[in-house]
Amino acid sequence: MSFNIGVVGTGYVGIVSGSTFAETGNKVLCIDIDAEKVEKMKKGESPIYEPGLEHMMQNNIKAGRLNFSTNLEEAVNFGEIIFLCLPTPPDEDGSADLKYVMNVASDIADIIIKNNITENKIVVNKSTVPVGTADKVTKIFTDKLGEDNNVFVCSNPEFLREGFAIEDAIKPERVVVGTSTEWVGEKMRDLYKPFLRSGNPVYIMDEKSAEVTKYAANSFLAAKISFMNDLAAYCEVVGADIDKIRMGIGSDSRIGKRFLFAGIGYGGSCFPKDVQALNFSSKEVGSPLSIIQSTEDINAKQTNRFFKKITNRFGEDLSNLKFALWGLAFKPNTDDVREAPAFKLIDKILAAGGKVIAYDQEAIPNTKQKFGDTIEYANNMYDCLNDADALCIITEWSEFRTPDFDKMKSMLKNNIIFDGRNVYELDEMTDQGFEYNSMGRKLIGG
Ligand code: NAD
């Protein structure tokens, strides 16, 4: 069974969802307000760096299943299922700003009135939204179209990981659907059937539980990271090694191996804002989640902790010093720099009078938008080291894992590495003669 699908918002979630729905035989019309982006996508150019995406877009455009427009009206007329993949950025108080979602819902209602549309429409919230949003969106439709309208709002949170988005969208470990209307749940089950051939489940639940599931998932993962980062600080004081502890606990299947790496902290467009939004919501309803508050507090300290390693070594005044940064994206395999720890570190180095030269496989264009020519950019990882006083490793791209250490030493002014991702073994650093300061492990050569 195939569907006509409208996707509103073609950022990381929208373009990946649209392309994978088209890949499984549906006809998809993707809408974005950014006309330049839409023109690029029509030509088969991906607006983001995501492995495998551009190829999939091109195949489906060629097959006539994937189209793009700036006109919401076309999507509302076309789609029996309309996905909202819109931004939900943090408001000043930390709550999720729902204006994009609410405004588009209101526009959809107006289009339904204008075009006198009488067939059923399923409006799906794929954006990460706070508990109660499905009710608020439903109210927009009942206010504008009356109680007995033909719009069915459902919640379908997205769990894809940037960098693995196609794989995650094509083979999700689970699909969560929040709806209290049985036939809507069944339609969504049919839509996702081709993605779940290996037997992974669709969980159909009420809208509120679906909305909280998404925040709970991201906050739990963020809490794992913050737990390890807090423990890493403790390890540095007592002389233990966080990586040995990671292996010691991660092999316990109750704990699991993933999301246990200590580092300079989590970033990206999801964890920081989702942890903040859940924290805000829990306080707002008078049931504060103290573990979520701690998760946020610990993460906020991580760039300071890393920067302190630099000032402990070089002093508070960094003028006349140049720092090479490997990695700008908030994690490998993406060009996404939203809430990137690298950006916070660059701000601190510049504020202390230091200079920065940076290299990242994919994220330099996005970084230039923020830092312009206040920092230098290198064309490759080795050029980045030329005459630098120290190297800071901020994103664990694969190419940094097995470098030519002799070449590094010949380029760097001092053989000093601050490693925010614990990329190298301590023994190797000792053998190579680097001064090596990593997270939650002993200082080598200092
Ligand atoms: P994004 O900022 O990359 O993309 C949003 C897109 O919506 C942009 O292209 C923007 O131009 C477009 N847009 C804004 N207003 C519009 C309008 N009125 N009409 C049409 N298009 C409009 O966002 P994203 O990263 O794709 O995230 C979208 C939602 O999904 C957020 O709630 C996010 O928390 C959630 N989410 C993101 C990820 C991720 O890895 N990025 C994963 C899971 C869930």
CSV table of C-alpha atoms and ligand atoms in Angstrom, one decimal:
chain,number,residue,atom,x,y,z
A,1,MET,CA,0.0,0.0,0.0
A,2,SER,CA,1.4,3.4,-0.9
A,3,PHE,CA,0.4,6.9,0.2
A,4,ASN,CA,0.5,10.5,-1.0
A,5,ILE,CA,2.5,12.3,1.6
A,6,GLY,CA,3.2,15.9,2.4
A,7,VAL,CA,6.3,16.8,4.4
A,8,VAL,CA,6.5,20.3,5.8
A,9,GLY,CA,10.0,21.4,6.7
A,10,THR,CA,12.9,19.8,5.0
A,11,GLY,CA,15.7,20.0,7.5
A,12,TYR,CA,17.5,16.9,8.8
A,13,VAL,CA,14.3,15.2,9.7
A,14,GLY,CA,12.1,16.3,6.9
A,15,ILE,CA,14.4,15.6,3.9
A,16,VAL,CA,15.4,12.2,5.4
A,17,SER,CA,11.8,11.2,6.1
A,18,GLY,CA,10.6,12.5,2.7
A,19,SER,CA,13.3,10.6,0.8
A,20,THR,CA,12.9,7.3,2.7
A,21,PHE,CA,9.1,7.4,2.4
A,22,ALA,CA,9.6,7.9,-1.4
A,23,GLU,CA,12.2,5.1,-1.4
A,24,THR,CA,9.5,2.7,-0.1
A,25,GLY,CA,7.1,3.6,-3.0
A,26,ASN,CA,5.1,6.5,-1.6
A,27,LYS,CA,4.6,9.8,-3.5
A,28,VAL,CA,6.1,12.6,-1.5
A,29,LEU,CA,5.8,16.4,-1.8
A,30,CYS,CA,8.3,18.2,0.5
A,31,ILE,CA,7.7,21.8,1.4
A,32,ASP,CA,10.1,24.4,2.8
A,33,ILE,CA,9.9,28.2,3.2
A,34,ASP,CA,13.5,28.5,2.1
A,35,ALA,CA,13.2,28.9,-1.7
A,36,GLU,CA,16.9,28.6,-2.3
A,37,LYS,CA,16.9,25.3,-0.5
A,38,VAL,CA,13.9,24.1,-2.5
A,39,GLU,CA,15.6,25.0,-5.8
A,40,LYS,CA,18.7,23.0,-4.8
A,41,MET,CA,16.7,20.0,-3.7
A,42,LYS,CA,14.7,20.0,-7.0
A,43,LYS,CA,18.1,19.5,-8.7
A,44,GLY,CA,18.9,16.6,-6.5
A,45,GLU,CA,21.3,18.4,-4.2
A,46,SER,CA,21.0,17.6,-0.6
A,47,PRO,CA,20.7,20.6,1.7
A,48,ILE,CA,22.7,18.8,4.4
A,49,TYR,CA,25.6,16.4,4.6
A,50,GLU,CA,24.2,13.0,5.4
A,51,PRO,CA,25.8,9.8,4.0
A,52,GLY,CA,23.6,8.1,1.3
A,53,LEU,CA,21.0,10.9,1.3
A,54,GLU,CA,21.8,12.6,-2.0
A,55,HIS,CA,21.9,9.4,-4.0
A,56,MET,CA,18.5,8.4,-2.5
A,57,MET,CA,17.0,11.8,-3.3
A,58,GLN,CA,18.2,11.7,-6.9
A,59,ASN,CA,16.8,8.2,-7.5
A,60,ASN,CA,13.4,9.1,-6.2
A,61,ILE,CA,13.3,12.4,-8.0
A,62,LYS,CA,14.1,10.5,-11.2
A,63,ALA,CA,11.3,8.0,-10.4
A,64,GLY,CA,8.8,10.8,-10.0
A,65,ARG,CA,8.1,9.9,-6.4
A,66,LEU,CA,9.9,12.9,-4.7
A,67,ASN,CA,9.0,16.5,-5.4
A,68,PHE,CA,9.6,19.8,-3.8
A,69,SER,CA,7.8,23.1,-3.5
A,70,THR,CA,7.5,26.2,-1.4
A,71,ASN,CA,3.7,26.1,-1.5
A,72,LEU,CA,2.1,24.6,1.5
A,73,GLU,CA,-1.3,24.6,-0.3
A,74,GLU,CA,0.0,22.0,-2.8
A,75,ALA,CA,1.0,19.7,0.1
A,76,VAL,CA,-2.3,20.0,1.9
A,77,ASN,CA,-4.2,19.3,-1.3
A,78,PHE,CA,-1.8,16.4,-2.2
A,79,GLY,CA,-1.1,14.6,1.1
A,80,GLU,CA,-3.5,12.3,2.8
A,81,ILE,CA,-0.8,12.2,5.5
A,82,ILE,CA,1.0,15.5,6.2
A,83,PHE,CA,4.2,15.4,8.3
A,84,LEU,CA,5.3,18.4,10.3
A,85,CYS,CA,9.1,18.3,10.5
A,86,LEU,CA,9.4,21.9,11.8
A,87,PRO,CA,11.9,23.4,14.2
A,88,THR,CA,11.1,23.5,17.9
A,89,PRO,CA,13.9,25.6,19.2
A,90,PRO,CA,14.3,26.6,22.8
A,91,ASP,CA,12.5,29.7,23.9
A,92,GLU,CA,14.3,32.1,26.3
A,93,ASP,CA,13.0,30.3,29.3
A,94,GLY,CA,14.1,26.9,28.0
A,95,SER,CA,10.7,25.7,27.0
A,96,ALA,CA,10.2,24.5,23.4
A,97,ASP,CA,9.0,27.2,21.1
A,98,LEU,CA,6.0,25.9,19.2
A,99,LYS,CA,5.3,28.8,17.0
A,100,TYR,CA,6.5,27.0,13.8
A,101,VAL,CA,4.2,24.0,14.5
A,102,MET,CA,1.2,26.1,15.5
A,103,ASN,CA,1.5,28.6,12.6
A,104,VAL,CA,1.7,25.8,10.0
A,105,ALA,CA,-1.3,23.9,11.7
A,106,SER,CA,-3.3,27.2,11.5
A,107,ASP,CA,-2.3,27.7,7.8
A,108,ILE,CA,-3.3,24.1,7.0
A,109,ALA,CA,-6.7,24.7,8.6
A,110,ASP,CA,-7.1,27.9,6.4
A,111,ILE,CA,-6.1,26.0,3.3
A,112,ILE,CA,-8.7,23.3,4.1
A,113,ILE,CA,-11.4,26.0,4.4
A,114,LYS,CA,-10.3,27.8,1.3
A,115,ASN,CA,-10.1,24.7,-0.9
A,116,ASN,CA,-13.2,23.2,0.7
A,117,ILE,CA,-11.3,19.9,1.3
A,118,THR,CA,-13.6,17.2,2.7
A,119,GLU,CA,-11.5,14.1,2.7
A,120,ASN,CA,-9.7,13.0,5.8
A,121,LYS,CA,-6.2,14.4,6.5
A,122,ILE,CA,-3.8,12.9,9.1
A,123,VAL,CA,-1.5,15.7,10.4
A,124,VAL,CA,1.6,14.1,12.0
A,125,ASN,CA,3.8,15.8,14.5
A,126,LYS,CA,7.3,14.5,13.7
A,127,SER,CA,9.0,17.5,15.4
A,128,THR,CA,10.0,16.9,19.0
A,129,VAL,CA,7.3,18.6,21.0
A,130,PRO,CA,6.3,19.0,24.6
A,131,VAL,CA,3.6,16.9,26.2
A,132,GLY,CA,0.1,18.3,25.3
A,133,THR,CA,1.1,19.6,21.8
A,134,ALA,CA,-1.1,17.1,19.9
A,135,ASP,CA,-4.0,18.5,22.0
A,136,LYS,CA,-3.0,22.1,21.2
A,137,VAL,CA,-2.7,21.3,17.5
A,138,THR,CA,-6.1,19.5,17.5
A,139,LYS,CA,-7.6,22.6,19.2
A,140,ILE,CA,-6.4,24.7,16.3
A,141,PHE,CA,-8.4,22.5,13.9
A,142,THR,CA,-11.5,22.3,16.0
A,143,ASP,CA,-11.5,26.1,16.6
A,144,LYS,CA,-11.2,26.8,12.8
A,145,LEU,CA,-13.0,23.8,11.3
A,146,GLY,CA,-15.5,22.9,14.0
A,147,GLU,CA,-15.7,19.8,16.3
A,148,ASP,CA,-16.7,17.4,13.6
A,149,ASN,CA,-13.7,18.1,11.3
A,150,ASN,CA,-11.8,15.7,9.1
A,151,VAL,CA,-8.3,16.4,10.5
A,152,PHE,CA,-6.7,13.7,12.7
A,153,VAL,CA,-3.6,14.8,14.6
A,154,CYS,CA,-1.1,12.2,15.6
A,155,SER,CA,2.3,12.2,17.2
A,156,ASN,CA,5.2,10.2,15.6
A,157,PRO,CA,8.5,11.3,17.2
A,158,GLU,CA,11.7,10.8,15.2
A,159,PHE,CA,14.6,8.9,16.7
A,160,LEU,CA,17.1,9.2,13.8
A,161,ARG,CA,20.8,10.0,14.5
A,162,GLU,CA,22.5,12.5,12.3
A,163,GLY,CA,25.3,10.8,10.4
A,164,PHE,CA,23.3,7.5,10.4
A,165,ALA,CA,20.0,9.1,9.4
A,166,ILE,CA,19.2,7.1,6.3
A,167,GLU,CA,20.0,3.8,8.1
A,168,ASP,CA,18.0,4.8,11.1
A,169,ALA,CA,15.0,5.9,9.0
A,170,ILE,CA,15.0,2.8,6.8
A,171,LYS,CA,15.5,0.4,9.6
A,172,PRO,CA,14.2,2.0,12.8
A,173,GLU,CA,14.6,0.0,16.0
A,174,ARG,CA,11.0,1.0,16.8
A,175,VAL,CA,8.3,3.3,15.6
A,176,VAL,CA,6.3,5.2,18.2
A,177,VAL,CA,2.9,6.5,17.2
A,178,GLY,CA,0.7,8.5,19.5
A,179,THR,CA,-3.0,8.5,18.5
A,180,SER,CA,-6.3,7.7,20.1
A,181,THR,CA,-8.0,7.0,16.8
A,182,GLU,CA,-7.7,3.3,15.8
A,183,TRP,CA,-7.8,3.7,12.0
A,184,VAL,CA,-5.1,6.4,12.2
A,185,GLY,CA,-2.8,4.0,14.1
A,186,GLU,CA,-3.5,1.3,11.5
A,187,LYS,CA,-2.6,3.7,8.6
A,188,MET,CA,0.6,4.6,10.3
A,189,ARG,CA,1.4,0.9,10.8
A,190,ASP,CA,0.8,0.3,7.1
A,191,LEU,CA,3.0,3.3,6.2
A,192,TYR,CA,5.9,2.0,8.3
A,193,LYS,CA,5.5,-1.7,7.3
A,194,PRO,CA,8.2,-1.7,4.6
A,195,PHE,CA,10.7,-0.3,7.2
A,196,LEU,CA,10.0,-3.0,9.7
A,197,ARG,CA,10.4,-6.2,7.8
A,198,SER,CA,13.0,-7.6,10.3
A,199,GLY,CA,10.3,-7.5,13.0
A,200,ASN,CA,11.0,-4.3,14.9
A,201,PRO,CA,7.9,-3.0,16.6
A,202,VAL,CA,5.4,-0.2,16.1
A,203,TYR,CA,4.2,1.0,19.5
A,204,ILE,CA,0.8,2.7,19.3
A,205,MET,CA,0.0,4.7,22.4
A,206,ASP,CA,-1.8,7.8,23.5
A,207,GLU,CA,-0.5,11.1,22.2
A,208,LYS,CA,1.0,12.4,25.5
A,209,SER,CA,3.0,9.2,26.1
A,210,ALA,CA,4.4,9.4,22.6
A,211,GLU,CA,5.4,13.0,23.2
A,212,VAL,CA,7.1,12.2,26.5
A,213,THR,CA,8.8,9.1,25.0
A,214,LYS,CA,10.9,11.2,22.7
A,215,TYR,CA,12.1,13.6,25.5
A,216,ALA,CA,12.7,10.6,27.8
A,217,ALA,CA,14.8,8.9,25.2
A,218,ASN,CA,17.1,11.9,24.5
A,219,SER,CA,17.3,12.9,28.2
A,220,PHE,CA,18.2,9.3,29.2
A,221,LEU,CA,21.1,9.2,26.7
A,222,ALA,CA,22.2,12.7,27.7
A,223,ALA,CA,22.1,11.6,31.3
A,224,LYS,CA,24.4,8.6,30.5
A,225,ILE,CA,26.9,11.0,28.9
A,226,SER,CA,26.7,13.5,31.8
A,227,PHE,CA,27.1,10.6,34.4
A,228,MET,CA,30.4,9.6,32.6
A,229,ASN,CA,31.6,13.2,32.4
A,230,ASP,CA,31.0,13.7,36.1
A,231,LEU,CA,32.7,10.5,36.9
A,232,ALA,CA,35.6,11.5,34.6
A,233,ALA,CA,36.3,14.6,36.7
A,234,TYR,CA,36.3,12.4,39.8
A,235,CYS,CA,38.7,9.9,38.1
A,236,GLU,CA,41.1,12.7,37.3
A,237,VAL,CA,41.2,13.6,41.1
A,238,VAL,CA,41.6,10.0,42.4
A,239,GLY,CA,43.9,8.8,39.6
A,240,ALA,CA,41.5,6.3,38.0
A,241,ASP,CA,41.0,5.9,34.2
A,242,ILE,CA,37.5,6.6,32.9
A,243,ASP,CA,38.0,4.5,29.8
A,244,LYS,CA,38.9,1.4,31.8
A,245,ILE,CA,35.8,2.0,33.9
A,246,ARG,CA,33.7,2.5,30.7
A,247,MET,CA,34.8,-1.0,29.6
A,248,GLY,CA,34.3,-2.5,33.0
A,249,ILE,CA,30.7,-1.3,33.3
A,250,GLY,CA,29.7,-1.3,29.6
A,251,SER,CA,30.1,-5.0,29.3
A,252,ASP,CA,27.3,-5.4,31.8
A,253,SER,CA,24.3,-5.8,29.5
A,254,ARG,CA,22.1,-4.0,32.0
A,255,ILE,CA,24.2,-0.9,31.4
A,256,GLY,CA,25.2,-1.3,27.8
A,257,LYS,CA,28.3,-0.1,25.9
A,258,ARG,CA,26.9,2.9,24.2
A,259,PHE,CA,26.8,6.6,25.2
A,260,LEU,CA,29.4,5.9,27.9
A,261,PHE,CA,32.3,7.9,26.4
A,262,ALA,CA,33.5,10.8,28.5
A,263,GLY,CA,34.3,13.9,26.6
A,264,ILE,CA,33.9,17.6,26.1
A,265,GLY,CA,30.1,17.3,26.4
A,266,TYR,CA,27.1,16.7,24.2
A,267,GLY,CA,25.9,19.3,21.7
A,268,GLY,CA,23.7,19.3,18.5
A,269,SER,CA,20.2,20.5,17.8
A,270,CYS,CA,18.5,17.8,20.0
A,271,PHE,CA,20.1,16.8,23.3
A,272,PRO,CA,20.7,20.3,24.7
A,273,LYS,CA,17.2,21.7,23.8
A,274,ASP,CA,15.3,18.5,24.6
A,275,VAL,CA,16.9,18.2,28.1
A,276,GLN,CA,16.2,21.8,28.7
A,277,ALA,CA,12.6,21.5,27.5
A,278,LEU,CA,11.9,18.4,29.7
A,279,ASN,CA,13.5,20.2,32.6
A,280,PHE,CA,11.3,23.2,32.0
A,281,SER,CA,8.1,21.2,31.7
A,282,SER,CA,8.8,19.1,34.8
A,283,LYS,CA,9.3,22.3,36.9
A,284,GLU,CA,6.2,23.9,35.3
A,285,VAL,CA,4.0,21.1,36.4
A,286,GLY,CA,5.5,21.0,39.8
A,287,SER,CA,7.2,17.6,39.4
A,288,PRO,CA,10.9,18.6,38.9
A,289,LEU,CA,13.2,16.0,37.4
A,290,SER,CA,16.4,16.6,39.4
A,291,ILE,CA,18.4,14.1,37.4
A,292,ILE,CA,17.6,16.1,34.3
A,293,GLN,CA,18.7,19.4,36.0
A,294,SER,CA,22.0,17.7,36.9
A,295,THR,CA,22.5,16.3,33.4
A,296,GLU,CA,22.2,19.9,32.0
A,297,ASP,CA,24.5,21.4,34.8
A,298,ILE,CA,27.2,18.8,34.2
A,299,ASN,CA,27.1,19.3,30.4
A,300,ALA,CA,27.3,23.1,30.8
A,301,LYS,CA,30.6,22.6,32.8
A,302,GLN,CA,32.3,20.4,30.2
A,303,THR,CA,33.8,23.1,27.9
A,304,ASN,CA,35.0,25.0,30.9
A,305,ARG,CA,36.7,21.9,32.2
A,306,PHE,CA,38.4,21.4,28.9
A,307,PHE,CA,39.4,25.1,28.6
A,308,LYS,CA,40.8,24.9,32.1
A,309,LYS,CA,43.2,22.2,31.0
A,310,ILE,CA,44.5,24.7,28.4
A,311,THR,CA,44.8,27.7,30.9
A,312,ASN,CA,46.4,25.5,33.5
A,313,ARG,CA,49.1,24.7,30.9
A,314,PHE,CA,49.5,28.1,29.2
A,315,GLY,CA,48.1,30.6,31.7
A,316,GLU,CA,45.0,32.7,31.5
A,317,ASP,CA,46.4,35.0,28.8
A,318,LEU,CA,46.6,33.1,25.5
A,319,SER,CA,47.8,36.0,23.3
A,320,ASN,CA,50.6,34.9,21.0
A,321,LEU,CA,49.4,31.4,21.1
A,322,LYS,CA,47.7,29.5,18.3
A,323,PHE,CA,45.4,26.5,18.8
A,324,ALA,CA,44.7,23.9,16.1
A,325,LEU,CA,41.2,22.5,16.4
A,326,TRP,CA,40.4,19.1,14.9
A,327,GLY,CA,36.6,18.9,14.5
A,328,LEU,CA,33.9,21.5,14.5
A,329,ALA,CA,30.7,19.5,14.0
A,330,PHE,CA,29.0,18.5,17.2
A,331,LYS,CA,29.7,14.9,16.3
A,332,PRO,CA,31.3,13.0,13.4
A,333,ASN,CA,29.6,12.3,10.0
A,334,THR,CA,27.6,15.5,10.0
A,335,ASP,CA,28.0,19.1,9.1
A,336,ASP,CA,25.7,20.2,11.9
A,337,VAL,CA,27.3,22.8,14.3
A,338,ARG,CA,24.3,23.7,16.3
A,339,GLU,CA,25.3,23.9,20.0
A,340,ALA,CA,28.7,22.4,19.0
A,341,PRO,CA,31.2,22.2,21.9
A,342,ALA,CA,33.9,23.4,19.4
A,343,PHE,CA,32.1,26.8,19.1
A,344,LYS,CA,32.0,27.3,22.9
A,345,LEU,CA,35.7,26.5,23.0
A,346,ILE,CA,36.6,28.8,20.1
A,347,ASP,CA,34.7,31.7,21.9
A,348,LYS,CA,36.8,31.1,25.1
A,349,ILE,CA,40.1,30.9,23.3
A,350,LEU,CA,39.4,34.1,21.3
A,351,ALA,CA,38.2,35.9,24.5
A,352,ALA,CA,41.5,34.9,26.2
A,353,GLY,CA,43.5,36.5,23.3
A,354,GLY,CA,44.4,33.2,21.6
A,355,LYS,CA,44.3,32.4,17.8
A,356,VAL,CA,42.4,29.4,16.3
A,357,ILE,CA,43.0,27.4,13.2
A,358,ALA,CA,40.4,24.8,12.5
A,359,TYR,CA,39.8,21.8,10.3
A,360,ASP,CA,36.7,19.6,9.8
A,361,GLN,CA,35.8,17.3,7.0
A,362,GLU,CA,32.3,18.8,6.5
A,363,ALA,CA,31.5,21.6,8.9
A,364,ILE,CA,33.8,24.5,7.8
A,365,PRO,CA,31.1,26.2,5.6
A,366,ASN,CA,28.6,26.3,8.6
A,367,THR,CA,31.4,27.4,10.9
A,368,LYS,CA,32.3,30.3,8.6
A,369,GLN,CA,28.8,31.6,9.0
A,370,LYS,CA,29.4,32.2,12.7
A,371,PHE,CA,33.1,32.9,13.0
A,372,GLY,CA,33.9,34.4,9.5
A,373,ASP,CA,37.6,35.4,9.4
A,374,THR,CA,38.0,35.7,13.1
A,375,ILE,CA,39.6,32.2,12.9
A,376,GLU,CA,41.6,30.5,10.2
A,377,TYR,CA,40.5,27.4,8.4
A,378,ALA,CA,42.7,24.5,7.1
A,379,ASN,CA,42.2,22.4,4.0
A,380,ASN,CA,43.4,19.2,5.7
A,381,MET,CA,44.1,17.9,9.2
A,382,TYR,CA,47.9,18.3,8.9
A,383,ASP,CA,48.0,21.8,7.4
A,384,CYS,CA,45.9,22.7,10.5
A,385,LEU,CA,48.8,21.9,12.8
A,386,ASN,CA,51.4,24.2,11.0
A,387,ASP,CA,53.0,26.3,13.7
A,388,ALA,CA,50.2,25.7,16.3
A,389,ASP,CA,51.2,25.7,19.9
A,390,ALA,CA,48.8,22.8,20.7
A,391,LEU,CA,46.2,20.6,19.1
A,392,CYS,CA,42.7,20.3,20.5
A,393,ILE,CA,40.6,17.3,19.4
A,394,ILE,CA,36.9,18.2,19.6
A,395,THR,CA,35.1,15.8,17.2
A,396,GLU,CA,36.2,12.2,16.8
A,397,TRP,CA,36.1,12.0,13.0
A,398,SER,CA,37.6,8.6,11.9
A,399,GLU,CA,40.5,10.3,10.0
A,400,PHE,CA,41.8,11.5,13.3
A,401,ARG,CA,42.0,8.0,14.8
A,402,THR,CA,45.2,6.7,13.2
A,403,PRO,CA,47.2,9.8,12.1
A,404,ASP,CA,50.8,10.0,11.1
A,405,PHE,CA,52.2,11.0,14.5
A,406,ASP,CA,55.7,11.9,13.1
A,407,LYS,CA,54.1,14.3,10.6
A,408,MET,CA,52.1,15.8,13.4
A,409,LYS,CA,55.2,16.4,15.5
A,410,SER,CA,57.0,17.9,12.5
A,411,MET,CA,54.2,20.5,12.1
A,412,LEU,CA,53.2,21.4,15.6
A,413,LYS,CA,55.3,24.0,17.5
A,414,ASN,CA,54.9,22.1,20.7
A,415,ASN,CA,53.9,18.4,20.8
A,416,ILE,CA,50.9,19.1,23.0
A,417,ILE,CA,47.5,17.5,22.5
A,418,PHE,CA,44.3,18.3,24.5
A,419,ASP,CA,41.9,15.5,23.6
A,420,GLY,CA,38.2,16.2,24.3
A,421,ARG,CA,37.2,12.8,22.9
A,422,ASN,CA,39.9,10.4,24.3
A,423,VAL,CA,40.8,9.2,20.8
A,424,TYR,CA,44.2,7.8,21.6
A,425,GLU,CA,45.6,5.2,23.9
A,426,LEU,CA,47.7,6.6,26.7
A,427,ASP,CA,50.6,4.1,26.0
A,428,GLU,CA,50.7,5.2,22.4
A,429,MET,CA,51.0,8.9,23.5
A,430,THR,CA,53.7,8.0,25.9
A,431,ASP,CA,55.6,6.1,23.2
A,432,GLN,CA,55.2,9.0,20.7
A,433,GLY,CA,56.4,11.5,23.3
A,434,PHE,CA,53.4,13.8,23.2
A,435,GLU,CA,52.2,15.8,26.2
A,436,TYR,CA,48.7,14.5,26.2
A,437,ASN,CA,45.8,15.7,28.3
A,438,SER,CA,42.5,13.9,27.8
A,439,MET,CA,39.2,13.5,29.7
A,440,GLY,CA,39.2,11.5,33.0
A,441,ARG,CA,42.6,9.9,32.4
A,442,LYS,CA,46.0,10.7,33.7
A,443,LEU,CA,48.1,13.4,32.1
A,444,ILE,CA,50.9,12.1,29.9
A,445,GLY,CA,54.2,13.9,29.7
A,446,GLY,CA,53.1,17.0,31.5
B,1,NAD,P1,15.9,22.0,10.9
B,1,NAD,O1,16.1,23.3,11.5
B,1,NAD,O2,17.1,21.3,10.3
B,1,NAD,O3,14.8,22.0,9.7
B,1,NAD,C1,13.6,22.7,9.8
B,1,NAD,C2,13.2,23.1,8.4
B,1,NAD,O4,11.9,23.7,8.5
B,1,NAD,C3,14.1,24.2,7.8
B,1,NAD,O5,14.5,23.7,6.5
B,1,NAD,C4,13.2,25.4,7.7
B,1,NAD,O6,13.5,26.2,6.6
B,1,NAD,C5,11.8,24.8,7.6
B,1,NAD,N1,10.7,25.6,8.0
B,1,NAD,C6,10.6,26.5,9.0
B,1,NAD,N2,9.4,27.1,9.0
B,1,NAD,C7,8.7,26.6,7.9
B,1,NAD,C8,7.4,26.7,7.4
B,1,NAD,N3,6.6,27.6,8.0
B,1,NAD,N4,7.0,26.0,6.3
B,1,NAD,C9,7.9,25.1,5.8
B,1,NAD,N5,9.1,24.9,6.2
B,1,NAD,C10,9.5,25.6,7.3
B,1,NAD,O7,15.3,21.0,11.9
B,1,NAD,P2,15.5,19.4,12.1
B,1,NAD,O8,16.8,19.2,12.7
B,1,NAD,O9,15.1,18.7,10.9
B,1,NAD,O10,14.4,19.2,13.3
B,1,NAD,C11,13.0,19.3,13.1
B,1,NAD,C12,12.4,18.7,14.3
B,1,NAD,O11,12.7,17.3,14.5
B,1,NAD,C13,12.8,19.4,15.6
B,1,NAD,O12,11.7,19.4,16.5
B,1,NAD,C14,13.8,18.5,16.2
B,1,NAD,O13,14.0,18.5,17.6
B,1,NAD,C15,13.3,17.1,15.8
B,1,NAD,N6,14.4,16.1,15.6
B,1,NAD,C16,15.6,16.4,15.0
B,1,NAD,C17,16.5,15.4,14.9
B,1,NAD,C18,17.8,15.6,14.3
B,1,NAD,O14,18.7,14.8,14.4
B,1,NAD,N7,18.1,16.8,13.7
B,1,NAD,C19,16.2,14.1,15.3
B,1,NAD,C20,15.0,13.8,15.8
B,1,NAD,C21,14.0,14.8,16.0
